[in-house]
PDB file of C-alpha atoms and ligand atoms in Angstrom:
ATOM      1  CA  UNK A 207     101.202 117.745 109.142  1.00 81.00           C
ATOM      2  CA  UNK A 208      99.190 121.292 109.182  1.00 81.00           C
ATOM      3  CA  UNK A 209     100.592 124.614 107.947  1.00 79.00           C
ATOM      4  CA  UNK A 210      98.493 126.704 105.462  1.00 78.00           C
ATOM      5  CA  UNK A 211     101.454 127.860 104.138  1.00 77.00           C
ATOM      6  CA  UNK A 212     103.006 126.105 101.169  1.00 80.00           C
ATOM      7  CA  UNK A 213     106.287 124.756 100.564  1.00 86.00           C
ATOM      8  CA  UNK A 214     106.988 124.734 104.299  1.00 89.00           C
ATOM      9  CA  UNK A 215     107.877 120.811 104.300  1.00 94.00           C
ATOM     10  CA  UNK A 216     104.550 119.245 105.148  1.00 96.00           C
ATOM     11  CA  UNK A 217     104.779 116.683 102.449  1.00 98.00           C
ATOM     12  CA  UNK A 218     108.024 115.878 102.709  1.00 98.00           C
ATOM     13  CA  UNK A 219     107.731 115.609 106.701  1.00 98.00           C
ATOM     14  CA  UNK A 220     104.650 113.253 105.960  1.00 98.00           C
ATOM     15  CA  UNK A 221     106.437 111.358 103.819  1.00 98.00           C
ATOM     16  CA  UNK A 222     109.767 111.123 106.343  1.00 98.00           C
ATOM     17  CA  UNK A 223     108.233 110.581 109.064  1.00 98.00           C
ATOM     18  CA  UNK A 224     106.045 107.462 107.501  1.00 98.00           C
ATOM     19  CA  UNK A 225     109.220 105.998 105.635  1.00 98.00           C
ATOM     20  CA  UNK A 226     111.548 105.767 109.208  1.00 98.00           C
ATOM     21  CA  UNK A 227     108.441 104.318 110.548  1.00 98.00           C
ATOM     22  CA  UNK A 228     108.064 101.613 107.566  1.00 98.00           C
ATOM     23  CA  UNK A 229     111.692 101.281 107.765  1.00 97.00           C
ATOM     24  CA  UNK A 230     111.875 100.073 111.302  1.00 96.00           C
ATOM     25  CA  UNK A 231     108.599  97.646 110.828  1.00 97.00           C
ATOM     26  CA  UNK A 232     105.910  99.616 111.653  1.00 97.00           C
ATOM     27  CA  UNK A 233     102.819  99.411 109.227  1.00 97.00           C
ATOM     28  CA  UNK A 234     101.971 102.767 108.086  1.00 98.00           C
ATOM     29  CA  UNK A 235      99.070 104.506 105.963  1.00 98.00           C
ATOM     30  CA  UNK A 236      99.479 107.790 104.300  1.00 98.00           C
ATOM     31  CA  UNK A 237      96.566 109.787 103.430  1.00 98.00           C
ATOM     32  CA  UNK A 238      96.660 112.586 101.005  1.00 98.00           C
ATOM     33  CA  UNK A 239      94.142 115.352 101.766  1.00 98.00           C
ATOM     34  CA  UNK A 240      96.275 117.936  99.159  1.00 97.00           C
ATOM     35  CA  UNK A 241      94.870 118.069  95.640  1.00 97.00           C
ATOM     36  CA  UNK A 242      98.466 119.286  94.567  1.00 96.00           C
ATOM     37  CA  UNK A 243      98.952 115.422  94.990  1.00 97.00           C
ATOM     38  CA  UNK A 244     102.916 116.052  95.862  1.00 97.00           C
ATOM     39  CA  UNK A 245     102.732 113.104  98.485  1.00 98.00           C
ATOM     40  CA  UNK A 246     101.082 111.026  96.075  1.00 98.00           C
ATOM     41  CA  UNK A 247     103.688 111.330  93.360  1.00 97.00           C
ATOM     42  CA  UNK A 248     106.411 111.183  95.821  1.00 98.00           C
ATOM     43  CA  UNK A 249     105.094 107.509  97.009  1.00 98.00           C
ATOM     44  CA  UNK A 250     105.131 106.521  93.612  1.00 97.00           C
ATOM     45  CA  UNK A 251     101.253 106.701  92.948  1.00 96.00           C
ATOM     46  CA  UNK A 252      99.552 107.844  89.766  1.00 89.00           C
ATOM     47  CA  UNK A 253      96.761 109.858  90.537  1.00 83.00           C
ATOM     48  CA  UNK A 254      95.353 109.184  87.123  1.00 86.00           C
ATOM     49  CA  UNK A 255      95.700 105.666  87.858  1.00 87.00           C
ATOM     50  CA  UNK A 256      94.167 105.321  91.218  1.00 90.00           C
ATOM     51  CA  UNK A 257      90.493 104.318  90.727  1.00 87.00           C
ATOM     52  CA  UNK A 258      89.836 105.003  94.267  1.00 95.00           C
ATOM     53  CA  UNK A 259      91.093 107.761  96.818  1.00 98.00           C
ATOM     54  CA  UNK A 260      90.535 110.522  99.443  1.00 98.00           C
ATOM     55  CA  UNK A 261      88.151 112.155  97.442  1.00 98.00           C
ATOM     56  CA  UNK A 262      85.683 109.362  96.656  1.00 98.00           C
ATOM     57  CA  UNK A 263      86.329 108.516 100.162  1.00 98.00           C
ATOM     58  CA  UNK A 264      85.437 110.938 101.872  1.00 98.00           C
ATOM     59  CA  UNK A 265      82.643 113.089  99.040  1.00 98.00           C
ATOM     60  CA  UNK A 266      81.048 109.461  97.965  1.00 97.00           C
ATOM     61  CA  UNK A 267      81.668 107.916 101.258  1.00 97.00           C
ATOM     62  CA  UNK A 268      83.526 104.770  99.868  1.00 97.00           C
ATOM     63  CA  UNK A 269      85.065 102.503 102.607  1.00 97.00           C
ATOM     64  CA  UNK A 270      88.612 103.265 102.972  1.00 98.00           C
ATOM     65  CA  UNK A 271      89.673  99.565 102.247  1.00 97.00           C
ATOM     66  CA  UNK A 272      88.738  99.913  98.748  1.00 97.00           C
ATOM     67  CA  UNK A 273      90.251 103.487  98.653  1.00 98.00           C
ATOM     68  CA  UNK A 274      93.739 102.083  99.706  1.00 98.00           C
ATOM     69  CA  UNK A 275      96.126 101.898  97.247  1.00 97.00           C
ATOM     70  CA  UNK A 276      99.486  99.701  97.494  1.00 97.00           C
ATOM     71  CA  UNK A 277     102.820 101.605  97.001  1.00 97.00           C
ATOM     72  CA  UNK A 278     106.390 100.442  97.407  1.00 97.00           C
ATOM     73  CA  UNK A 279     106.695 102.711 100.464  1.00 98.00           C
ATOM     74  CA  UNK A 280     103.303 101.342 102.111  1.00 97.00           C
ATOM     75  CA  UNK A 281     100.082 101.872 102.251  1.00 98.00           C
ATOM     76  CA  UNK A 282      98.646 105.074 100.412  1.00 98.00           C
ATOM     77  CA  UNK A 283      94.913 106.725  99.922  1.00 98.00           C
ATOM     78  CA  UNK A 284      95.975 108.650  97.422  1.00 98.00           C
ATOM     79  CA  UNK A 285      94.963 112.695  96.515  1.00 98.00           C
ATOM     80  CA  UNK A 286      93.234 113.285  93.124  1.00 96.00           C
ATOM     81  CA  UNK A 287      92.489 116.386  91.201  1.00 95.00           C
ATOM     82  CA  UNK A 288      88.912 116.673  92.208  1.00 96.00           C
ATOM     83  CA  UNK A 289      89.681 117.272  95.860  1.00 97.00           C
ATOM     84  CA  UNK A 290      89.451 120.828  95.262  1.00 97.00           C
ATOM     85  CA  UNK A 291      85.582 120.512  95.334  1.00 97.00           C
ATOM     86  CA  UNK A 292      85.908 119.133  98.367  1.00 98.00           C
ATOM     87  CA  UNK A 293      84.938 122.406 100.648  1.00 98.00           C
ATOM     88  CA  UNK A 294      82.003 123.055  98.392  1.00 98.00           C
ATOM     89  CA  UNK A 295      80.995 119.903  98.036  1.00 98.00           C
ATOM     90  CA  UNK A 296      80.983 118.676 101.942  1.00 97.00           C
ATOM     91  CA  UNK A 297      79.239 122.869 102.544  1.00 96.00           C
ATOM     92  CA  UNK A 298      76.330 122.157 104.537  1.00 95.00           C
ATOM     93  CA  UNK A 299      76.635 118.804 105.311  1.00 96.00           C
ATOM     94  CA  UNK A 300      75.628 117.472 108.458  1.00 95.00           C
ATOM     95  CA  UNK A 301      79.066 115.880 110.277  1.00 95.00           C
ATOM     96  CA  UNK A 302      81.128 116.923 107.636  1.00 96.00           C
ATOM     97  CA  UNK A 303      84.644 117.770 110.080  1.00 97.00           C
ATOM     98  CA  UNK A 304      83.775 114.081 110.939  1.00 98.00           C
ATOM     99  CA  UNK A 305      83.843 112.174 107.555  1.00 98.00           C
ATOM    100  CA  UNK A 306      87.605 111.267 107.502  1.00 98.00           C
ATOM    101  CA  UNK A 307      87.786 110.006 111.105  1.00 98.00           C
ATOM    102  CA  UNK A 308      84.806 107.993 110.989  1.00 98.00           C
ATOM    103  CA  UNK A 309      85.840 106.097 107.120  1.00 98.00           C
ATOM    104  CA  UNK A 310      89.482 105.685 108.669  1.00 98.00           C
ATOM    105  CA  UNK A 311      87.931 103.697 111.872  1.00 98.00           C
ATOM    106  CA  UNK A 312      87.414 100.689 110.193  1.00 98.00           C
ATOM    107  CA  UNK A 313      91.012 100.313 108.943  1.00 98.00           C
ATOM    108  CA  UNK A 314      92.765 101.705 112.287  1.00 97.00           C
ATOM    109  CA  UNK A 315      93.552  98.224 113.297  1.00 97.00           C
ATOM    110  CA  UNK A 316      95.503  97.322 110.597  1.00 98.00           C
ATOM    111  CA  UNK A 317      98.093 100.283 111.055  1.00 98.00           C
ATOM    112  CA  UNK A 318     100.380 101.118 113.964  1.00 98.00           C
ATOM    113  CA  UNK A 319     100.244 105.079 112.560  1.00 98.00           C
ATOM    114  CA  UNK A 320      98.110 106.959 109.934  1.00 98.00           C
ATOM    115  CA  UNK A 321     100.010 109.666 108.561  1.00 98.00           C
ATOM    116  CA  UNK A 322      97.807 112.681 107.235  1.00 98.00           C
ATOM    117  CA  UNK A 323      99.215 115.096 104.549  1.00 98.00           C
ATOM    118  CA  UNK A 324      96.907 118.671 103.933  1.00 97.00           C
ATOM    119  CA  UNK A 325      97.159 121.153 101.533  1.00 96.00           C
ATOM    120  CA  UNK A 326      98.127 124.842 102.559  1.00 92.00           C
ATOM    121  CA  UNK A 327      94.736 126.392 103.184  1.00 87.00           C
ATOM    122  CA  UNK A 328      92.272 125.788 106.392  1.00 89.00           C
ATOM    123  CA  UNK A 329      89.853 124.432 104.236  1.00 94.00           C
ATOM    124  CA  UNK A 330      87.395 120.765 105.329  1.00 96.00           C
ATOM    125  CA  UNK A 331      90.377 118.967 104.730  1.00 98.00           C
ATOM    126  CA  UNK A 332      92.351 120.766 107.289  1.00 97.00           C
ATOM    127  CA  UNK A 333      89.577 120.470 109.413  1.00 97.00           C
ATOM    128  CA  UNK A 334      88.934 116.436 108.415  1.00 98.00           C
ATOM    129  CA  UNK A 335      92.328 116.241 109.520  1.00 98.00           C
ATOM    130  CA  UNK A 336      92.438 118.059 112.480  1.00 98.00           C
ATOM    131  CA  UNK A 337      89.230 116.564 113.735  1.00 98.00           C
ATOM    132  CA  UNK A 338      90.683 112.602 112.836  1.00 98.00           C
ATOM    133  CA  UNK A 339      94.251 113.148 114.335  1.00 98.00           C
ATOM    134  CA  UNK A 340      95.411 112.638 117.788  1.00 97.00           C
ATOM    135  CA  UNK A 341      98.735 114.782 117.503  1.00 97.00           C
ATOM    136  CA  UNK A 342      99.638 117.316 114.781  1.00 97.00           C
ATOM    137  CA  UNK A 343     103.112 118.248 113.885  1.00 98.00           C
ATOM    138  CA  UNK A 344     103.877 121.810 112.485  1.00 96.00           C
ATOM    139  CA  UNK A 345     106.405 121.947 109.622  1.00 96.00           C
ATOM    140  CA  UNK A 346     107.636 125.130 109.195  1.00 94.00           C
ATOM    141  CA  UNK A 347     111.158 127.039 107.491  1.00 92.00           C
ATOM    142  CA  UNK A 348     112.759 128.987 109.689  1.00 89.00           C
ATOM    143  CA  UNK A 349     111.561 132.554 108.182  1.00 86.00           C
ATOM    144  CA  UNK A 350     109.040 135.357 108.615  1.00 84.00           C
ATOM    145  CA  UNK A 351     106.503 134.553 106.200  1.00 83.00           C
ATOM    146  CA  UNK A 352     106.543 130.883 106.671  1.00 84.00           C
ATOM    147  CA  UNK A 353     105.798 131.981 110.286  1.00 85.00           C
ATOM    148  CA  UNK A 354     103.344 134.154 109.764  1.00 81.00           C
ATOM    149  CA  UNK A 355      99.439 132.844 109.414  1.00 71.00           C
ATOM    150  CA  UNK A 356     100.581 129.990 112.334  1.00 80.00           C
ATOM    151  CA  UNK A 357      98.334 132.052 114.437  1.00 76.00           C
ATOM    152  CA  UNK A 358      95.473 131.810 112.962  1.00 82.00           C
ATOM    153  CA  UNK A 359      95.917 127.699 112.226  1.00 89.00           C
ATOM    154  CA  UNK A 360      95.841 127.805 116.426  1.00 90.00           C
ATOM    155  CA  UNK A 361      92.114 129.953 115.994  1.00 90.00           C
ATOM    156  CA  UNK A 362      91.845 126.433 114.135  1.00 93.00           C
ATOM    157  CA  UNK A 363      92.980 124.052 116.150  1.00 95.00           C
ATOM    158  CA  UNK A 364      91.286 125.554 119.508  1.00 94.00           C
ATOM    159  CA  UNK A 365      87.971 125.346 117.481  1.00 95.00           C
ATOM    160  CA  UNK A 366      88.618 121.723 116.756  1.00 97.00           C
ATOM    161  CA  UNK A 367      89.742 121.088 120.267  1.00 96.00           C
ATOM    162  CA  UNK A 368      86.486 122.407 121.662  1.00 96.00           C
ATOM    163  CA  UNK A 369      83.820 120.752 118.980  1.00 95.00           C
ATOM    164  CA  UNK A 370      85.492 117.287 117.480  1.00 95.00           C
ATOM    165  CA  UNK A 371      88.254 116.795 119.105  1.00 98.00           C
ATOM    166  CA  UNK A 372      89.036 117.375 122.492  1.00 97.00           C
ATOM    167  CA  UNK A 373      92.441 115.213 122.642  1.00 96.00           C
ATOM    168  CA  UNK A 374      94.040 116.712 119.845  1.00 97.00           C
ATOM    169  CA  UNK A 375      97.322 117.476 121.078  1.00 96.00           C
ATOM    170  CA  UNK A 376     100.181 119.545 119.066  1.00 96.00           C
ATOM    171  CA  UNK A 377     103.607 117.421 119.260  1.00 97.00           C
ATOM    172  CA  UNK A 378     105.722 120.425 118.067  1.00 97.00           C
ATOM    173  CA  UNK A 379     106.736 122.816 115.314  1.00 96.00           C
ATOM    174  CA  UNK A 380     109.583 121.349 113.285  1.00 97.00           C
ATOM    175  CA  UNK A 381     111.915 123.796 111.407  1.00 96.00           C
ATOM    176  CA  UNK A 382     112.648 122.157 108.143  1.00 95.00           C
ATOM    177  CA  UNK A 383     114.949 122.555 104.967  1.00 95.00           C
ATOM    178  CA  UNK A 384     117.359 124.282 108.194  1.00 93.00           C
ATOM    179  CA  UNK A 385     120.817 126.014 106.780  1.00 89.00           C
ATOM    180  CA  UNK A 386     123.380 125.301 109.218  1.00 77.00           C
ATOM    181  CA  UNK A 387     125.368 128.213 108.355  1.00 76.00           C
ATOM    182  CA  UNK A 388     122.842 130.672 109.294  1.00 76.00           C
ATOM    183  CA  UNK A 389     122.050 131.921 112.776  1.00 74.00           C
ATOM    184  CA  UNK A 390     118.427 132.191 112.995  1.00 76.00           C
ATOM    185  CA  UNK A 391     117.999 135.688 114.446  1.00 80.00           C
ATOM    186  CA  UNK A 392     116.639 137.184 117.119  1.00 83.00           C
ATOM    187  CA  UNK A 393     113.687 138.010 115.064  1.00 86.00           C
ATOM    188  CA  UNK A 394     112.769 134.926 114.477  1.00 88.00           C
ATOM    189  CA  UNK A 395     113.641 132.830 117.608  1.00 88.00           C
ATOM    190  CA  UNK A 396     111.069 135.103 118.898  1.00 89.00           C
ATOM    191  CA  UNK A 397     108.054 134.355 116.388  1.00 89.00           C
ATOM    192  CA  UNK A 398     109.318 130.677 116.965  1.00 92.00           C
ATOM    193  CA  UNK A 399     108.859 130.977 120.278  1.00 92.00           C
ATOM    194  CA  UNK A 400     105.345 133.376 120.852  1.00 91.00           C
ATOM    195  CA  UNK A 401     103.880 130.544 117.903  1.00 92.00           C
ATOM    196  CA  UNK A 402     105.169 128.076 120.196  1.00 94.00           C
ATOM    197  CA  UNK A 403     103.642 129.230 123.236  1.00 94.00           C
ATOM    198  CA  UNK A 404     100.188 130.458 121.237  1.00 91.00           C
ATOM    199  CA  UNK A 405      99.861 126.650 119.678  1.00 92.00           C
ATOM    200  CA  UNK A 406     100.602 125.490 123.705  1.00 93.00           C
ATOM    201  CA  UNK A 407     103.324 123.805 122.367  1.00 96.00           C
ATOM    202  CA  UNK A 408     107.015 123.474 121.795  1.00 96.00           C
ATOM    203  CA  UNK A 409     109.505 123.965 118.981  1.00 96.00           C
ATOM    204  CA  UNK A 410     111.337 120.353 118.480  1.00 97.00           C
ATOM    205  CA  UNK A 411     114.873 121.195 119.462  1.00 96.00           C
ATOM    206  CA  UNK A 412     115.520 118.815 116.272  1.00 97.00           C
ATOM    207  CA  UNK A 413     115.918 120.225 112.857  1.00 96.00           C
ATOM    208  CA  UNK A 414     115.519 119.284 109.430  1.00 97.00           C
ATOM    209  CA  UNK A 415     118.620 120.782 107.301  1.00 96.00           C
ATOM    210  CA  UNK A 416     118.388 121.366 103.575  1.00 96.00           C
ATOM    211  CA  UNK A 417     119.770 118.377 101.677  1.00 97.00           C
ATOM    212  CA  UNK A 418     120.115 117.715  98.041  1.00 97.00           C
ATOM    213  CA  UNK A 419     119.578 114.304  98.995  1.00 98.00           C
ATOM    214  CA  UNK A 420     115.598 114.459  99.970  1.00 98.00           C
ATOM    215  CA  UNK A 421     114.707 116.428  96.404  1.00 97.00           C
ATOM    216  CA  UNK A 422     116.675 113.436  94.740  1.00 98.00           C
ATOM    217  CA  UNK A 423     114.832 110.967  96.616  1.00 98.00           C
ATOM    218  CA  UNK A 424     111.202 112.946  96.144  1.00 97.00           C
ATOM    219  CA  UNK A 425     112.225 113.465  92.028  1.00 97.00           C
ATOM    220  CA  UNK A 426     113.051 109.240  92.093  1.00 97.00           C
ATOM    221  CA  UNK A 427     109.770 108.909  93.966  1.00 98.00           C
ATOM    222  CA  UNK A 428     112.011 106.744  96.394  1.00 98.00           C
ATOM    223  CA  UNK A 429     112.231 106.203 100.060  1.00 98.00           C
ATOM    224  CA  UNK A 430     113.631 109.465 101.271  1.00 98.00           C
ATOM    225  CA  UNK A 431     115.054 107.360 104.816  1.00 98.00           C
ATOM    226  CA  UNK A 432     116.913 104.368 102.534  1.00 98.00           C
ATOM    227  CA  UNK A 433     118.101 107.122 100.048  1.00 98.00           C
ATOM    228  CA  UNK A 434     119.464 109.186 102.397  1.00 98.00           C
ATOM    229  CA  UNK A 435     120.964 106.699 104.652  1.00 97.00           C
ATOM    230  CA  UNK A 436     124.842 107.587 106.461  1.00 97.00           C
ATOM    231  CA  UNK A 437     123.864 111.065 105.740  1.00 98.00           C
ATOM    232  CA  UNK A 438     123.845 114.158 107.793  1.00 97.00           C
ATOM    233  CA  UNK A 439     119.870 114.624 107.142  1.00 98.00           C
ATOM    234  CA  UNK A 440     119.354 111.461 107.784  1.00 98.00           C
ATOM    235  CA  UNK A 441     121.065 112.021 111.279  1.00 98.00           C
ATOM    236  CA  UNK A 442     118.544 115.035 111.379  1.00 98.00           C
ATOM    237  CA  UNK A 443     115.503 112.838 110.460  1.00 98.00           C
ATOM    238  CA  UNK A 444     116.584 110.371 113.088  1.00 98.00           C
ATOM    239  CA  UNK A 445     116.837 112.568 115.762  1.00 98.00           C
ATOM    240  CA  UNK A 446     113.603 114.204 114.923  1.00 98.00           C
ATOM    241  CA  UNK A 447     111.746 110.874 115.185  1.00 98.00           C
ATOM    242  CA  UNK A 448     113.403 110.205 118.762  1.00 98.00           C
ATOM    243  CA  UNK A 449     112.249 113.571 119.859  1.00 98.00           C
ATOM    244  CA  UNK A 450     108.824 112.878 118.876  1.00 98.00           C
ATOM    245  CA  UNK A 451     107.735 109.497 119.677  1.00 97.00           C
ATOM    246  CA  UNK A 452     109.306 110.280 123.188  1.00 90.00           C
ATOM    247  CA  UNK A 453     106.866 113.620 123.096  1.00 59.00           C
ATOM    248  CA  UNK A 454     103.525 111.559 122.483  1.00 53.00           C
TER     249      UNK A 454
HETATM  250  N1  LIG B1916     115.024 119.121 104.049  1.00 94.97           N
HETATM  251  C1  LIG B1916     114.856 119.473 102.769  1.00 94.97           C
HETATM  252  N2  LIG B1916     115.919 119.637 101.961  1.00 94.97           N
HETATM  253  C2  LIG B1916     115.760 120.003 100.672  1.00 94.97           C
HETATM  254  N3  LIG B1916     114.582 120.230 100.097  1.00 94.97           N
HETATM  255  C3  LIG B1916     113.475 120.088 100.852  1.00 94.97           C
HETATM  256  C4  LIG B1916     113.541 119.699 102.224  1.00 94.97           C
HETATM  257  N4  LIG B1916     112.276 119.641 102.711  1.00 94.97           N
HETATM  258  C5  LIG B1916     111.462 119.977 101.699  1.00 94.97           C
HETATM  259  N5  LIG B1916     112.165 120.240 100.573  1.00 94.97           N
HETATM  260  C6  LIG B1916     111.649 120.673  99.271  1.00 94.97           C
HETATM  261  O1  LIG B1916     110.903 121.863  99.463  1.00 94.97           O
HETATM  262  C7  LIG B1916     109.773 121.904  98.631  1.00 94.97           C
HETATM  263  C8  LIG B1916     108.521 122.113  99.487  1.00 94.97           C
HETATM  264  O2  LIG B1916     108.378 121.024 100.387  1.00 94.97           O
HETATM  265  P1  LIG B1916     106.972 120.302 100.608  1.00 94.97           P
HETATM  266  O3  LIG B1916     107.200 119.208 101.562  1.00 94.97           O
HETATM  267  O4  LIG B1916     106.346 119.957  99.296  1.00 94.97           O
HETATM  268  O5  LIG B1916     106.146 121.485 101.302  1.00 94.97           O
HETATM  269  P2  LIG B1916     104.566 121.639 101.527  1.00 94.97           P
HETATM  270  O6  LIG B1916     103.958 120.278 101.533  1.00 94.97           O
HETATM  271  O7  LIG B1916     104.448 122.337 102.851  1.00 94.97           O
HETATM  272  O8  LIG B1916     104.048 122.487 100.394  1.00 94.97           O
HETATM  273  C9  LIG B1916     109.771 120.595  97.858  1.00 94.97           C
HETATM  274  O9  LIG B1916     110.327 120.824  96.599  1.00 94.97           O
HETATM  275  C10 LIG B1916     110.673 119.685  98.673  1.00 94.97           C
HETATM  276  O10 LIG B1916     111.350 118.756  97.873  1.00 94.97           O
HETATM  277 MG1  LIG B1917     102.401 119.568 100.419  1.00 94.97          MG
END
């Protein structure tokens, strides 16, 4: 989930998309790259608790096994406060884009998807992310300034295609926290669409409406797919996840 704009649903699509995935069987581990820690506390994790997590995995270089820590919506590496040093401390270092994809190898096996949360800046972890993923999903409202800024996350993106990750591939943007009773406007069908074309990629036809029901589930720090179920969001969420394991 990339955007370096906050508050656009990247969380909250990291943490969807890995619950529907848990919920029909699939193992799943979450990584949170965001020192806000919002995924974290939304799986249930307490980042003063954790004694091991993204940060000492990927600044002390700490396998990931022992980074891993067990929530009741799967498998978590969990954000802590320091991961703001992160860009200053990994400055310089030789490999650093490389540090998450290379402690995550190890552990691939024992996951059918790793799901990577970042925080809203194109900072190392961005990159980290960028350089470990093979598809990226682009959560995004459906408004200007949410919109604005995607163009220079696809400056990113062709960087990381070219140096560390040729077969990075962009799955879609995703318009989240949707209003059904407004018409998006021309306006911003357009952006949609140019930031669709810039990124090479599409915008998933499937959206994400606004639902009291995912901040309940996020407050309870409770599986947003089993708290939501028969609902109209969860409809969305389903419909979403069609859309883009067919897309891979
Ligand atoms: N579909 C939705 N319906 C209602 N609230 C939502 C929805 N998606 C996200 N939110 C809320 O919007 C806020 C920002 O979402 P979040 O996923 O944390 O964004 P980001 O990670 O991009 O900063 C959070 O308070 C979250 O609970
Ligand atoms: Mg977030």
């Amino acid at each position: 989930m990339v955007n370096q704009k906050g508050g656009v649903g990247k969380s909250t699509t990291a943490q969807t998309i890995g619950n529907w995935l848990s919920q029909r069987g699939d193992p799943v581990l979450f990584v949170d790259l965001d020192p806000q820690g919002n995924l974290t506390y939304a799986l249930g994790a307490d980042a003063s608790e954790v004694a091991s997590g993204a940060f000492q995995m990927l600044v002390n270089q700490e396998p990931a096994s022992t980074a891993i820590t067990k929530t009741a919506q799967g498998d978590l590496i969990a954000s802590t406060p320091e991961l703001v040093q992160l860009d200053q401390l990994l400055a310089g270092k030789h490999g650093r884009e490389s540090r998450l994809k290379n402690a995550l190898t190890p552990v691939d096996s024992a996951y059918r998807y790793i799901i990577l949360d970042t925080p809203p800046a194109l900072g190392s972890a961005v990159v980290n992310a960028l350089t470990a993923a093979s598809t990226v999903v682009v959560p995004t409202q459906a408004d200007i300034f949410s919109l604005q800024g995607l163009g220079q996350l696809s400056g990113t993106i062709s960087t990381v295609q070219q140096y560390s990750n040729p077969g990075l591939t962009i799955a879609g943007i995703l318009i989240t926290r949707y209003n059904r009773r407004t018409l998006l406007s021309k306006q911003i069908t357009e952006m949609l669409d140019n930031t669709a074309s810039q990124l090479h990629t599409k915008v998933f036809s499937s959206r994400i409406r606004e639902a009291v029901a995912i901040k309940e589930a996020q407050a309870l720090r409770t599986d947003v797919v089993v708290y939501a179920k028969g609902s109209r969001v969860a409809g969305d969420i389903d419909s979403f996840m069609h859309e883009l394991l067919k897309e891979r």
